[in-house]
Amino acid sequence: CYAGIADGSTTSPALPSTVGLRISGVGNVPLPILGHQANKIKSMSTTTNGGGPVFEIEADEIKIQNPQWEASLEKLVETVAYKLGVLPSYLSAELDKLVYVEKGGQIERDSDNEDVLGSLFIQLPSKFKGGEMTVYNANSSFKFPLGARGHATYSCFFACHFSDCEYAFASLSSGSRVLLRYSLLYNEAGGFPTASQINESVSTLKWSLSGLPPVDRMIVYPLKKEYRVHDLLNTGINGLSRVHRKKAEALKAAGRDWELLIVTAKMVHTHHYRGGCSDDSSIIDIFDEAGICVSNEMQWLKDAVDFESFVNEGMMLGVDNEYECISNWGTCTSCTGGYYEDTKKTYMATFLVSYDPSFDTELKCLG
């Protein structure tokens, strides 16, 4: 499960705050909802769910008029796929209903239809207090306030979960909220993943990370590709390819309290014509997951990570003979030299670095 604000940050793409909501029999509905329109919505509701004043309107009575909504929703669904650990190309969202909740209303603990991968709740701009959402997964629970302290008035929030999880919304202490509930459909012939399956795969890495000693609480993952500054600046993990974004999200899920960095680096591998080899590596830039350049603050990383090691293929740089480097760094970007000259091969590559900031003092001492 996952929840966040749809404001265009690294967490998710932006959903337009001017939604253009229209309900049959009610008309255009500005948000947050006003009193006279609330009465119309309640009169048009077809069912109630949960405890207290909770009202539902079916999808065929709802229209989103903002022309940017569908494109924004597609981007959000892609983000949801990354957060849930599934393939974005197979995931889509289908609107089920609108849920309107007033003061004292709550949605009691419930689960989804097992024929879908899960649910996506989009909370439209609303003004309320209370109403915390809880998602239950096996022996764990996760709580999401969804902007209850005032941020929800001007922005959309979202929450997603798998169908084998249960969810509930606590009672509102004041105000009202509007939720759009979407079914998450997964178009793969072999069926769709569940929370228990994803947790099983993530837990192995999570347990491995938690068992590391302080000076080893860091993972360096080579992407075997060079990302340039304009790919990463102010976009961070959103600027990565789909495959690499999945790797980044997996590291974030396994190490929830760990920091994730994106490091661009350069390696010059020199074969000396008189014999022997040498290497010279340098970090070009370091970005946090949001795409903020943190190179100055993270200079200690160069000493903490042995980018020049080439003992075998499992290290940062492998050598299959004295002339050729193998590809944890990707392909060679330039080669200079010849007979009776040193031969220099330059490699440019990007790495994901995840580390536990609780032990950054120990990591800094590695240098």
Coordinates of C-alpha atoms in Angstrom, one line a residue:
C1 CA 0.0 0.0 0.0
Y2 CA 1.0 3.6 -0.5
A3 CA -0.4 7.1 -0.1
G4 CA 0.7 10.6 -0.9
I5 CA -0.2 14.0 -2.2
A6 CA -0.5 14.3 -6.0
D7 CA 1.3 17.6 -6.3
G8 CA 3.9 16.9 -9.0
S9 CA 6.7 16.1 -6.5
T10 CA 9.0 13.1 -6.8
T11 CA 6.2 11.2 -4.9
S12 CA 3.7 11.5 -7.7
P13 CA 2.7 13.5 -10.7
A14 CA 0.3 16.3 -10.2
L15 CA -3.5 15.9 -10.5
P16 CA -5.2 19.2 -11.3
S17 CA -6.8 20.8 -8.3
T18 CA -9.5 22.3 -10.5
V19 CA -11.2 18.9 -11.2
G20 CA -14.2 20.0 -13.2
L21 CA -16.5 17.6 -11.2
R22 CA -20.0 17.2 -12.6
I23 CA -22.7 14.9 -11.1
S24 CA -25.9 14.1 -12.9
G25 CA -28.8 15.8 -11.1
V26 CA -26.4 18.1 -9.2
G27 CA -24.5 19.9 -12.0
N28 CA -21.0 21.3 -11.7
V29 CA -19.5 20.9 -8.3
P30 CA -16.8 23.3 -7.1
L31 CA -14.4 21.9 -4.5
P32 CA -14.3 21.9 -1.5
I33 CA -18.0 21.2 -1.5
L34 CA -20.5 23.9 -0.4
G35 CA -23.5 23.2 1.8
H36 CA -26.3 23.5 -0.7
Q37 CA -24.5 21.2 -3.1
A38 CA -23.9 18.7 -0.3
N39 CA -27.7 18.4 0.1
K40 CA -28.1 17.7 -3.6
I41 CA -25.4 15.1 -3.5
K42 CA -27.0 13.3 -0.6
S43 CA -30.4 13.4 -2.3
M44 CA -28.8 11.8 -5.4
S45 CA -26.9 9.1 -3.6
T46 CA -27.9 5.5 -4.4
T47 CA -26.3 3.7 -1.5
T48 CA -24.7 4.3 1.8
N49 CA -21.6 2.5 3.2
G50 CA -20.0 2.4 6.6
G51 CA -21.2 4.3 9.7
G52 CA -22.9 7.7 9.8
P53 CA -23.3 10.1 7.0
V54 CA -21.5 8.3 4.1
F55 CA -23.0 8.6 0.6
E56 CA -22.1 6.9 -2.7
I57 CA -22.8 7.8 -6.3
E58 CA -22.1 5.4 -9.1
A59 CA -19.6 6.0 -11.8
D60 CA -22.0 6.5 -14.6
E61 CA -23.4 9.6 -12.8
I62 CA -20.0 11.2 -12.6
K63 CA -18.0 13.2 -15.1
I64 CA -14.6 14.8 -14.8
Q65 CA -14.6 17.8 -17.2
N66 CA -11.0 19.0 -16.9
P67 CA -9.3 17.8 -20.2
Q68 CA -6.0 17.3 -18.3
W69 CA -7.5 14.8 -15.9
E70 CA -7.2 11.6 -17.9
A71 CA -3.5 12.2 -18.9
S72 CA -2.7 13.1 -15.3
L73 CA -4.5 10.0 -14.0
E74 CA -2.5 7.8 -16.4
K75 CA 0.7 9.2 -15.0
L76 CA -0.5 8.6 -11.5
V77 CA -1.4 5.0 -12.3
E78 CA 2.1 4.5 -13.5
T79 CA 3.4 5.8 -10.2
V80 CA 1.0 3.6 -8.3
A81 CA 2.4 0.6 -10.3
Y82 CA 6.0 1.5 -9.2
K83 CA 4.9 1.9 -5.6
L84 CA 3.1 -1.4 -5.5
G85 CA 5.9 -3.2 -7.4
V86 CA 4.0 -4.2 -10.5
L87 CA 4.4 -3.6 -14.2
P88 CA 3.0 -0.2 -15.3
S89 CA 2.2 -1.5 -18.8
Y90 CA -0.3 -4.0 -17.3
L91 CA -2.0 -1.7 -14.8
S92 CA -5.1 0.5 -15.5
A93 CA -7.8 2.2 -13.3
E94 CA -11.5 2.1 -13.8
L95 CA -13.8 4.5 -11.8
D96 CA -16.2 2.7 -9.5
K97 CA -18.0 5.4 -7.5
L98 CA -17.8 8.7 -5.7
V99 CA -17.9 8.6 -1.9
Y100 CA -19.0 11.7 0.0
V101 CA -18.4 11.7 3.8
E102 CA -19.6 14.3 6.3
K103 CA -18.7 14.9 9.9
G104 CA -19.2 11.8 12.0
G105 CA -19.0 9.6 8.9
Q106 CA -16.6 6.7 8.7
I107 CA -15.9 3.8 6.3
E108 CA -15.7 0.6 8.3
R109 CA -13.1 -2.0 7.7
D110 CA -13.6 -3.6 4.3
S111 CA -11.8 -5.4 1.5
D112 CA -11.9 -5.4 -2.4
N113 CA -13.3 -7.7 -5.0
E114 CA -10.7 -10.4 -5.5
D115 CA -11.1 -10.1 -9.2
V116 CA -9.1 -6.9 -9.3
L117 CA -5.5 -6.1 -8.3
G118 CA -6.6 -3.5 -5.7
S119 CA -8.1 -0.1 -5.3
L120 CA -7.0 3.5 -5.9
F121 CA -8.7 6.2 -3.8
I122 CA -8.3 9.8 -5.1
Q123 CA -9.3 12.4 -2.5
L124 CA -10.5 15.5 -4.3
P125 CA -9.9 18.9 -2.6
S126 CA -11.7 18.7 0.7
K127 CA -11.7 20.5 4.0
F128 CA -11.9 18.3 7.1
K129 CA -10.3 17.0 10.2
G130 CA -9.8 13.4 11.4
G131 CA -10.7 10.6 9.0
E132 CA -7.4 8.9 9.0
M133 CA -7.2 6.0 6.5
T134 CA -5.8 2.6 7.7
V135 CA -4.7 -0.2 5.5
Y136 CA -4.3 -3.7 7.0
N137 CA -1.9 -6.2 5.6
A138 CA -1.4 -9.5 7.4
N139 CA -0.1 -8.6 10.8
S140 CA 0.8 -5.0 9.9
S141 CA -1.2 -1.8 9.5
F142 CA -0.4 1.5 7.8
K143 CA -2.0 4.9 8.6
F144 CA -2.4 7.8 6.2
P145 CA -3.8 11.2 7.2
L146 CA -4.4 12.3 3.6
G147 CA -4.0 16.0 4.3
A148 CA -6.3 16.2 7.3
R149 CA -4.5 19.2 8.7
G150 CA -5.4 21.5 5.9
H151 CA -3.3 20.6 2.9
A152 CA -6.2 18.7 1.4
T153 CA -8.2 21.9 0.8
Y154 CA -6.2 22.8 -2.3
S155 CA -4.7 19.5 -3.5
C156 CA -5.6 16.0 -4.5
F157 CA -4.3 13.1 -2.3
F158 CA -4.3 9.4 -3.2
A159 CA -4.0 6.0 -1.6
C160 CA -3.6 2.6 -3.2
H161 CA -3.5 -1.0 -1.9
F162 CA -3.8 -4.6 -3.0
S163 CA -7.1 -6.5 -3.0
D164 CA -5.8 -8.9 -0.2
C165 CA -5.5 -5.9 2.1
E166 CA -8.3 -4.4 4.1
Y167 CA -8.9 -0.7 4.6
A168 CA -10.9 1.7 6.8
F169 CA -11.5 5.4 7.2
A170 CA -11.9 6.8 10.7
S171 CA -14.7 9.2 11.6
L172 CA -14.4 12.8 10.5
S173 CA -14.3 15.2 13.4
S174 CA -15.3 18.1 11.2
G175 CA -15.9 19.1 7.6
S176 CA -16.4 16.7 4.7
R177 CA -14.4 14.8 2.1
V178 CA -14.9 13.6 -1.5
L179 CA -13.3 10.4 -2.7
L180 CA -13.2 8.8 -6.1
R181 CA -12.7 5.1 -5.8
Y182 CA -11.1 3.3 -8.8
S183 CA -10.6 -0.4 -9.3
L184 CA -7.0 -1.3 -10.3
L185 CA -7.1 -3.8 -13.2
Y186 CA -4.1 -5.9 -14.1
N187 CA -4.1 -7.2 -17.7
E188 CA -1.7 -10.1 -17.6
A189 CA -2.7 -13.7 -18.6
G190 CA -0.9 -15.3 -15.7
G191 CA -3.0 -13.4 -13.1
F192 CA -2.0 -10.5 -10.9
P193 CA 0.3 -10.1 -7.9
T194 CA -0.9 -9.8 -4.3
A195 CA 0.4 -7.9 -1.3
S196 CA 1.6 -11.2 0.3
Q197 CA 3.6 -12.1 -2.8
I198 CA 5.2 -8.7 -3.1
N199 CA 6.0 -8.6 0.7
E200 CA 7.6 -12.0 0.4
S201 CA 10.0 -10.8 -2.3
V202 CA 10.7 -7.5 -0.6
S203 CA 11.1 -9.0 2.9
T204 CA 14.1 -11.0 1.8
L205 CA 16.0 -7.8 0.9
K206 CA 14.6 -6.0 3.9
W207 CA 15.9 -8.7 6.3
S208 CA 19.2 -8.8 4.5
L209 CA 19.6 -5.0 4.9
S210 CA 18.6 -5.0 8.6
G211 CA 21.2 -7.7 9.3
L212 CA 24.2 -5.7 7.9
P213 CA 26.8 -4.4 10.4
P214 CA 27.1 -0.6 10.6
V215 CA 30.0 -0.2 8.2
D216 CA 28.2 -2.3 5.6
R217 CA 24.8 -0.6 5.7
M218 CA 25.0 0.6 2.1
I219 CA 24.0 -0.8 -1.3
V220 CA 25.5 0.3 -4.6
Y221 CA 23.6 -0.8 -7.7
P222 CA 25.1 -0.1 -11.1
L223 CA 22.6 0.9 -13.8
K224 CA 25.1 0.2 -16.6
K225 CA 24.0 3.4 -18.2
E226 CA 24.9 7.1 -18.1
Y227 CA 22.2 9.6 -17.1
R228 CA 23.1 13.2 -17.7
V229 CA 22.4 16.2 -15.5
H230 CA 19.3 17.3 -17.4
D231 CA 17.9 13.8 -17.0
L232 CA 18.1 13.9 -13.2
L233 CA 18.0 17.5 -12.0
N234 CA 14.7 18.3 -10.3
T235 CA 13.3 15.0 -11.5
G236 CA 15.3 12.4 -9.5
I237 CA 14.0 8.9 -9.8
N238 CA 11.2 10.1 -12.1
G239 CA 13.9 10.7 -14.7
L240 CA 15.0 7.1 -14.7
S241 CA 13.8 4.5 -17.2
R242 CA 11.0 2.2 -16.1
V243 CA 13.4 -0.7 -15.4
H244 CA 15.7 1.5 -13.3
R245 CA 12.8 3.2 -11.5
K246 CA 11.6 -0.2 -10.4
K247 CA 15.0 -0.9 -8.9
A248 CA 14.9 2.4 -7.1
E249 CA 11.5 1.8 -5.7
A250 CA 12.5 -1.7 -4.6
L251 CA 15.5 -0.3 -2.6
K252 CA 13.2 2.3 -1.1
A253 CA 10.6 -0.3 -0.1
A254 CA 13.2 -2.6 1.5
G255 CA 15.0 0.2 3.3
R256 CA 12.2 2.5 4.4
D257 CA 14.4 4.6 6.6
W258 CA 17.4 4.5 4.3
E259 CA 18.4 7.4 2.0
L260 CA 18.5 6.9 -1.7
L261 CA 21.0 8.7 -3.9
I262 CA 21.6 8.8 -7.7
V263 CA 25.4 9.0 -8.4
T264 CA 26.9 9.8 -11.8
A265 CA 30.5 8.8 -12.1
K266 CA 33.5 8.5 -14.5
M267 CA 36.1 5.8 -14.7
V268 CA 39.3 6.0 -16.8
H269 CA 40.9 2.6 -17.1
T270 CA 44.5 2.8 -18.4
H271 CA 46.6 0.0 -19.8
H272 CA 50.2 1.1 -19.7
Y273 CA 52.2 0.0 -22.8
R274 CA 55.1 -1.0 -20.6
G275 CA 52.8 -3.2 -18.7
G276 CA 50.2 -3.0 -15.9
C277 CA 46.9 -1.2 -15.5
S278 CA 45.6 1.6 -13.4
D279 CA 42.2 3.2 -12.7
D280 CA 41.0 6.7 -11.9
S281 CA 37.4 7.2 -10.9
S282 CA 35.6 10.4 -10.0
I283 CA 32.1 11.3 -8.9
I284 CA 30.5 13.9 -11.2
D285 CA 27.2 14.6 -9.5
I286 CA 25.1 13.2 -6.6
F287 CA 21.3 13.7 -6.6
D288 CA 18.8 12.8 -3.9
E289 CA 15.6 11.0 -5.0
A290 CA 13.9 14.3 -5.7
G291 CA 16.6 15.4 -8.1
I292 CA 18.2 17.9 -5.8
C293 CA 22.0 18.1 -6.2
V294 CA 23.7 17.1 -3.0
S295 CA 27.3 16.7 -4.3
N296 CA 28.8 19.0 -1.7
E297 CA 27.2 17.4 1.3
M298 CA 28.0 13.9 0.1
Q299 CA 31.7 14.2 -0.8
W300 CA 32.5 11.5 1.8
L301 CA 30.7 9.0 -0.5
K302 CA 33.8 8.9 -2.9
D303 CA 35.9 7.5 0.0
A304 CA 33.2 5.2 1.3
V305 CA 32.6 3.4 -2.0
D306 CA 35.5 1.7 -3.8
F307 CA 34.4 2.6 -7.4
E308 CA 37.9 1.5 -8.7
S309 CA 37.7 -2.1 -7.4
F310 CA 37.9 -4.6 -10.2
V311 CA 38.6 -7.9 -8.5
N312 CA 35.8 -9.7 -10.4
E313 CA 32.5 -9.2 -12.2
G314 CA 30.6 -8.7 -8.9
M315 CA 32.6 -5.6 -8.1
M316 CA 32.1 -2.1 -9.6
L317 CA 34.4 -2.8 -12.5
G318 CA 35.5 -6.2 -13.7
V319 CA 38.3 -7.1 -16.1
D320 CA 38.3 -10.2 -18.3
N321 CA 41.9 -9.5 -19.5
E322 CA 44.4 -6.8 -19.1
Y323 CA 42.9 -4.8 -22.0
E324 CA 39.1 -5.1 -21.6
C325 CA 36.8 -3.9 -18.8
I326 CA 33.5 -5.6 -18.3
S327 CA 30.3 -3.9 -18.1
N328 CA 29.2 -3.0 -14.6
W329 CA 30.0 0.5 -15.9
G330 CA 28.3 -0.1 -19.2
T331 CA 30.0 0.5 -22.5
C332 CA 33.2 2.4 -23.1
T333 CA 32.5 6.0 -24.2
S334 CA 35.9 6.9 -25.5
C335 CA 39.3 5.2 -26.2
T336 CA 42.7 6.9 -26.8
G337 CA 46.2 5.7 -27.4
G338 CA 47.9 3.1 -29.6
Y339 CA 51.2 1.3 -30.1
Y340 CA 53.9 2.4 -27.7
E341 CA 51.3 4.5 -25.9
D342 CA 49.2 4.1 -22.9
T343 CA 45.6 3.0 -23.9
K344 CA 42.9 4.9 -21.9
K345 CA 39.3 3.8 -21.9
T346 CA 36.7 6.1 -20.4
Y347 CA 33.5 4.9 -18.9
M348 CA 30.5 7.0 -17.7
A349 CA 27.8 5.5 -15.6
T350 CA 25.1 6.1 -13.1
F351 CA 24.6 4.2 -9.8
L352 CA 21.9 3.9 -7.2
V353 CA 23.3 4.2 -3.7
S354 CA 21.1 3.4 -0.7
Y355 CA 22.5 3.8 2.8
D356 CA 21.3 3.9 6.4
P357 CA 21.7 7.5 7.6
S358 CA 21.6 6.2 11.2
F359 CA 25.2 4.9 10.6
D360 CA 26.5 7.6 8.4
T361 CA 29.3 8.4 10.9
E362 CA 30.6 4.8 10.5
L363 CA 30.3 5.0 6.8
K364 CA 32.2 8.3 6.6
C365 CA 35.0 6.7 8.6
L366 CA 35.6 4.1 5.8
G367 CA 37.5 6.8 3.9

